[in-house]
XYZ file of C-alpha atoms in Angstrom:
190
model
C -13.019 -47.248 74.029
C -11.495 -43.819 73.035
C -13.842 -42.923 70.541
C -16.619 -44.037 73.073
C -14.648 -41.612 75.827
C -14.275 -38.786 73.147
C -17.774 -38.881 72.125
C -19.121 -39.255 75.612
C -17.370 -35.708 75.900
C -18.165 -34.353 72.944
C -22.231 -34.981 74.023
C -21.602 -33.056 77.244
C -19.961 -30.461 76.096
C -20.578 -29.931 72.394
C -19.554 -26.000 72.217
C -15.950 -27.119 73.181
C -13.770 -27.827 70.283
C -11.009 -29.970 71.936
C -13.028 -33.149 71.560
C -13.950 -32.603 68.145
C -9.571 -31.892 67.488
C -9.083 -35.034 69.624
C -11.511 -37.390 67.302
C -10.293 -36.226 64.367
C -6.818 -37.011 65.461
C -7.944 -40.431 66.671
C -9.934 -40.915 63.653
C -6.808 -40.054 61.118
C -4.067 -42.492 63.002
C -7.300 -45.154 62.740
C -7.112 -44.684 58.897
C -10.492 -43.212 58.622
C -9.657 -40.397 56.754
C -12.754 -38.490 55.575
C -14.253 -38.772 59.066
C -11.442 -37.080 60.735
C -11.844 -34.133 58.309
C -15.554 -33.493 58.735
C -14.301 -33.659 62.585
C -11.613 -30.708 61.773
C -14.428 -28.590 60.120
C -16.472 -29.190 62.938
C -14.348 -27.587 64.848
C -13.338 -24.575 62.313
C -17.742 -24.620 62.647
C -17.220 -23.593 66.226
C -15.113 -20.981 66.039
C -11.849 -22.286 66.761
C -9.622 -21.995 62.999
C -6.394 -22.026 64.683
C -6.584 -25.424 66.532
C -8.519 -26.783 63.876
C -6.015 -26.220 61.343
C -3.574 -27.795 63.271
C -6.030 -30.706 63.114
C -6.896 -30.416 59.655
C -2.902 -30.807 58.708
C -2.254 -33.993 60.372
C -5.150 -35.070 58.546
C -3.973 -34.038 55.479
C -0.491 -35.677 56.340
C -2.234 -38.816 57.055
C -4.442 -38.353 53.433
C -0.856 -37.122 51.443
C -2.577 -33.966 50.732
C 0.402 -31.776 50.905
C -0.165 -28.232 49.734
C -3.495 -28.883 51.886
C -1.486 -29.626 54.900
C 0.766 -26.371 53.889
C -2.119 -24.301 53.575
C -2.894 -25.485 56.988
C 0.034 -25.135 59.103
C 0.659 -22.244 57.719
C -2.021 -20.181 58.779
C -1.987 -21.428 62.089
C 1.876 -20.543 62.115
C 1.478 -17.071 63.397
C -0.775 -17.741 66.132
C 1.499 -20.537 67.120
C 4.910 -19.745 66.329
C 6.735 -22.053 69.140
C 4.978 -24.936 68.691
C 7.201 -28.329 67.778
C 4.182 -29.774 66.558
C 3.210 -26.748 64.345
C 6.643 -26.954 62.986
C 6.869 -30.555 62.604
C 3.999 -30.737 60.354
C 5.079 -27.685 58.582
C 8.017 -29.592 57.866
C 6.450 -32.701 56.594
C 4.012 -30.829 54.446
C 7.242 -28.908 53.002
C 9.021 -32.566 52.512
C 5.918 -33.770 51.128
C 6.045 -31.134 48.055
C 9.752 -31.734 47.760
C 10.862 -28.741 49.541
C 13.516 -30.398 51.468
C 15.981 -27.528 52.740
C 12.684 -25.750 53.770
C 11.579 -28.741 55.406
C 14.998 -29.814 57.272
C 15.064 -26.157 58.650
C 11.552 -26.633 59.999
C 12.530 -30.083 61.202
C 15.368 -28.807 63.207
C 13.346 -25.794 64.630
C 10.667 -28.242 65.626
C 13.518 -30.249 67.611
C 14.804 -27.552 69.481
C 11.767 -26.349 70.469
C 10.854 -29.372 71.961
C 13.164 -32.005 72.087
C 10.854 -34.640 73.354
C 8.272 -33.955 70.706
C 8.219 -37.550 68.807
C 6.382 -36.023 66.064
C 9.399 -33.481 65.538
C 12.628 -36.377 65.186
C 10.156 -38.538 62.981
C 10.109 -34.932 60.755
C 13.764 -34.860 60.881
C 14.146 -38.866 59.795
C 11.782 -38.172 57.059
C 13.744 -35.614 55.304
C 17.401 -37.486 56.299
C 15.484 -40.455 54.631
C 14.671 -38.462 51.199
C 18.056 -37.341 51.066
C 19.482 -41.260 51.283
C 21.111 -40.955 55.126
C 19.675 -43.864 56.763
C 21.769 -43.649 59.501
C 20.709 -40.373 60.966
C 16.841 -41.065 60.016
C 17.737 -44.122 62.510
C 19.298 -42.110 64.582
C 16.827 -39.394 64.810
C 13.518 -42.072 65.731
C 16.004 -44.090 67.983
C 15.314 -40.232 69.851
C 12.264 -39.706 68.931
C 11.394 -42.908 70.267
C 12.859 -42.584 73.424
C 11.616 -39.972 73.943
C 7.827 -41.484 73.281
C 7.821 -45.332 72.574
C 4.555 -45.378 71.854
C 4.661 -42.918 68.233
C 3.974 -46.237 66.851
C 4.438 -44.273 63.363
C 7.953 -43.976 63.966
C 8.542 -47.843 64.104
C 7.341 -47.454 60.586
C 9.557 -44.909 59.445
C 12.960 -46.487 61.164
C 11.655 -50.022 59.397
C 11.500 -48.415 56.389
C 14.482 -46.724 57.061
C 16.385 -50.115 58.431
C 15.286 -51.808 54.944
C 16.279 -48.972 53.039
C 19.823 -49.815 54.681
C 19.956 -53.244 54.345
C 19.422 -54.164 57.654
C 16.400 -56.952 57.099
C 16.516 -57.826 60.969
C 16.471 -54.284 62.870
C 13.059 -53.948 59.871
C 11.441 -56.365 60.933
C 11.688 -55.990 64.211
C 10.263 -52.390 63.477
C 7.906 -53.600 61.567
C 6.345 -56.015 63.843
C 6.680 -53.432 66.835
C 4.642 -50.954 64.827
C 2.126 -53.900 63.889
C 1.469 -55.034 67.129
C 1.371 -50.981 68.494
C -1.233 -50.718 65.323
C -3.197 -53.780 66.600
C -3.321 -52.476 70.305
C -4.528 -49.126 68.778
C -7.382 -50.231 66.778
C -8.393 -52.805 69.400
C -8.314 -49.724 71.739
C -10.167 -47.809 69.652
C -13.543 -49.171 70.330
């Protein structure tokens, strides 16, 4: 159904960009990768590099094409300097070519910038995770999640995390919430 909403929009209105940005997005957290890139340069097509680049990168996250990603958030950095999400993926592009001070300063910026910004505490557990300290990558998606329990990708992490820690129950658990969150999604989807 969101696709079918998206697209509905995007044949209306195909000049504006924010559909195209909103299927790609859609597209990437569905797994379907290359489709949510052509959607990015769709966008960049239009005329609009700075949101698309902020598209492209969560793309790229999703893909594990860091110095892509990099590339990406930062030249949409300047025309977005106070933007958790910006920063978030900044970070996780940073943490993703082992930069990790880099990427737990970006984390934290991305946190105080927006506190409620799921996307920024899952940043901030990634890099606490590469650096071995399960309990504050718990800690920092038991926020993030408050904050939005439906970042199903932060179930993920904190299982991972959880596991990491020894803690089989409080994984599964995780596990199974982000599976059935994942289900709900792709059934959604359509």
């Amino acid at each position: 159904m969101a696709l079918k909403s998206i697209s509905r929009s995007i044949a209306m209105r195909p000049e504006r960009t924010r559909g195209y940005e909103e299927k790609a997005l859609v597209l990437a957290d569905a797994g379907l990768l290359n489709q949510a890139l052509a959607g990015c340069k769709r966008t960049e097509v239009l005329g609009k590099k700075k949101s698309s680049r902020i598209a492209e990168a969560y793309v790229r996250f999703r893909r594990g094409e860091f110095e892509e990603m990099l590339e990406c958030t930062q030249s949409a950095m300047s025309a977005s300097p106070k933007s958790a999400n910006l920063s978030a993926l900044n970070s996780l592009a940073l943490a993703g070519l082992g930069r990790v001070d880099e990427a737990m300063e970006e984390a934290i910026k991305a946190t105080e910038l927006h506190n409620l910004e799921a996307l920024a505490w899952y940043a901030l557990a990634n890099i606490h995770l590469k650096k071995d300290q399960f309990d504050e990558a718990i800690k920092c998606l038991d926020t993030g999640l408050e904050a939005d329990p439906h970042y199903r990708f932060s179930y993920q992490l904190r299982a991972a995390a959880h596991r990491r820690a020894g803690h089989e129950v409080e994984a599964d658990s995780d596990q199974s919430k982000f599976d059935q969150l994942q289900t709900q999604f792709m059934a959604d989807l359509l």
